[in-house]
XYZ file of C-alpha atoms in Angstrom:
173
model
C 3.289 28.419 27.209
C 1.600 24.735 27.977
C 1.986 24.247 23.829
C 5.858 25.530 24.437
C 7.389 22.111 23.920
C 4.852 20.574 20.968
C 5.783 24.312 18.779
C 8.989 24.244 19.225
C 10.056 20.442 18.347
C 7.428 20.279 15.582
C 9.081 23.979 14.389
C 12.630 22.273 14.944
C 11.459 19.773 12.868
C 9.939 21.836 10.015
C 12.623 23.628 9.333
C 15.017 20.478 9.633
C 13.441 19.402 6.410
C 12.761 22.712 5.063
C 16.418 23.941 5.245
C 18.104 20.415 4.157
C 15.864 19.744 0.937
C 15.791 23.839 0.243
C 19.947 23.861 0.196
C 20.347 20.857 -1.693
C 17.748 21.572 -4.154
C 19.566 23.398 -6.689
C 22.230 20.115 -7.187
C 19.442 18.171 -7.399
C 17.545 19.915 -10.035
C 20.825 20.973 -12.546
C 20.678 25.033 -11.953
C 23.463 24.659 -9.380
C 25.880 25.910 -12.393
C 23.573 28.785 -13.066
C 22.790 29.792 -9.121
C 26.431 29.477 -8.658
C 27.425 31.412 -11.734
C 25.310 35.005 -10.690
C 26.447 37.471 -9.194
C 25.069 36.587 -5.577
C 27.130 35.727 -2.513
C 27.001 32.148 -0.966
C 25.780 34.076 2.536
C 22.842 35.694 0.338
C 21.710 32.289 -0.824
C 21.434 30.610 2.636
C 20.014 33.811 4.790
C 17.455 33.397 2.107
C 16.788 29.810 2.169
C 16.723 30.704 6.304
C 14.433 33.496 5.833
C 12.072 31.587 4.126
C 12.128 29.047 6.264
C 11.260 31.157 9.299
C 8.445 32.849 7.088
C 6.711 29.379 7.136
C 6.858 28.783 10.896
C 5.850 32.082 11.424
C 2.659 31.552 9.390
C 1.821 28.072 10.945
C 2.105 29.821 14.432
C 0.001 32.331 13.243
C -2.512 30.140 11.898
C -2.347 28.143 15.339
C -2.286 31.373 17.013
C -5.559 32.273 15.161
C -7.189 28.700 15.914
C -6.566 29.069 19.935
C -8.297 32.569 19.539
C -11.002 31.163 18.342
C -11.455 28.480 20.354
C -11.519 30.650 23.255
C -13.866 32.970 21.670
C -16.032 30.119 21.301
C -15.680 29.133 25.064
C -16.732 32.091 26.030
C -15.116 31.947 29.368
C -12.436 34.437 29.313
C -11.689 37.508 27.474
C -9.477 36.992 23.949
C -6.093 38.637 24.327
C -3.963 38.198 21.666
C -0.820 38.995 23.952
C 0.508 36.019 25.244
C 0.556 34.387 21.687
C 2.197 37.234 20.343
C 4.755 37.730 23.280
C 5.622 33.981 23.420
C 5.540 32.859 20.213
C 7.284 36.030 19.061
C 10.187 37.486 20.950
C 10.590 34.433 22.996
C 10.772 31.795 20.031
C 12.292 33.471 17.311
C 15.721 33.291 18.861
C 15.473 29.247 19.026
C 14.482 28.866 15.800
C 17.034 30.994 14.249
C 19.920 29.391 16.191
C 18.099 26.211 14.712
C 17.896 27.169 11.230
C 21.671 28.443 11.621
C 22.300 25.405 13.122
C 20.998 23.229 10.456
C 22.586 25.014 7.500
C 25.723 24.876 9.250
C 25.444 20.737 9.905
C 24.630 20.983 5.747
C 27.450 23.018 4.633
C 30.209 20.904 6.468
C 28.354 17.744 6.062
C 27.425 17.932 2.490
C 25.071 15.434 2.518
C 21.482 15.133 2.668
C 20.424 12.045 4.899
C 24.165 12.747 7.026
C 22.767 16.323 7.843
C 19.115 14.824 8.792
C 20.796 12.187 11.249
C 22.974 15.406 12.572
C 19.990 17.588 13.123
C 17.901 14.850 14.927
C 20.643 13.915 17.077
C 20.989 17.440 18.014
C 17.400 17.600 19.448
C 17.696 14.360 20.962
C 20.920 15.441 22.511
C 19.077 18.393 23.961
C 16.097 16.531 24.947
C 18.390 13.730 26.926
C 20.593 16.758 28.710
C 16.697 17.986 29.605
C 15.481 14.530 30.848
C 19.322 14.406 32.635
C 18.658 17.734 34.492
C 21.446 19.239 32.944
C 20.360 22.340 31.211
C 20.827 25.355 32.758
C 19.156 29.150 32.191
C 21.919 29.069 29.878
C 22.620 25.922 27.634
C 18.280 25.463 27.379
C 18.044 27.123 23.987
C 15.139 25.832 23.173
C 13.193 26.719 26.346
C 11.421 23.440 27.308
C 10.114 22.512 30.678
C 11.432 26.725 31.509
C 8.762 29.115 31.514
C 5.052 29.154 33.439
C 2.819 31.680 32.671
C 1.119 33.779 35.043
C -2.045 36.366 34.363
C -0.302 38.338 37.733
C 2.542 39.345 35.535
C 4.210 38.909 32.605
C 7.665 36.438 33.243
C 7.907 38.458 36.449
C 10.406 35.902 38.205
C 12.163 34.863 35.447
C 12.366 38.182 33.394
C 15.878 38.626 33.466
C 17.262 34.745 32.741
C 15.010 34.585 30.240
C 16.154 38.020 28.151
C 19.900 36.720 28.817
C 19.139 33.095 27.336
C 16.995 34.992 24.500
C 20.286 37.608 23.685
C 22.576 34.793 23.930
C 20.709 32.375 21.686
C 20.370 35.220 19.362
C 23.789 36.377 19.615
């Protein structure tokens, strides 16, 4: 949960440039014509470009989830429990990066334009960062769950259980 902030803008930011360069890659190459002319729908293409996209993150948090672990085993302080990676980096993130990755291919399809839907996508995390420093994210409009949840070995999101499932369902939805 302390590393909340660093995984999700660096994930943000990953698949900001995975997403742009992956749907503009085909018009830059020359098989546009040929992608365009099989028999696969529009909605196909981009779930797969998101897919993809959210395979990557998923295997950098597992590689950082694998790094902690050891670093702890190393310690030797505390028992290892893979739990809390696999609770917060799983349940609780996916939603924010799939509204992101949405997000993003949305900004390139009505864009159409490369460095336009870069500048679009950083100005929507700096948009959500400034309503954060502002104090004006709510349970509700903090999809990407910064400066929200604390950790606690007494219980798992005990206090905040039920905000949190609404802003993950709603995110999601």
């Amino acid at each position: 949960v302390g590393l909340l902030e660093v995984v999700v803008t660096l994930g943000c930011l990953l698949l900001l440039f995975h997403t742009v360069e992956s749907v503009g890659r085909p018009q830059s190459t020359g098989v546009q014509a040929f992608i365009l002319s099989a028999p696969i729908s529009t909605t196909s293409l981009l779930l797969g470009v998101q897919v993809a996209g959210m395979f990557g993150v998923a295997g950098l948090l597992v590689a950082s989830g694998l790094v902690c672990l050891l670093m702890i085993a190393v310690q030797g302080h505390v028992a290892i429990d893979p739990f809390p990676f696999l609770l917060v980096w799983g349940p609780v993130l996916a939603p924010t990066f799939l509204a992101w990755s949405s997000a993003v291919i949305l900004l390139a399809a009505a864009l159409r334009h490369r460095y336009a839907t870069y500048v679009a996508g950083l100005a929507l995390l700096a948009a959500t960062a400034a309503r954060l420093i502002q104090g004006a994210t709510t349970w509700t409009t903090n999809w990407t769950l910064w400066n929200t949840l604390r950790w606690s070995d007494m219980g798992v999101f005990d206090l905040n259980g039920a905000p949190l499932l609404a802003n993950r369902l709603m995110v999601t939805a």
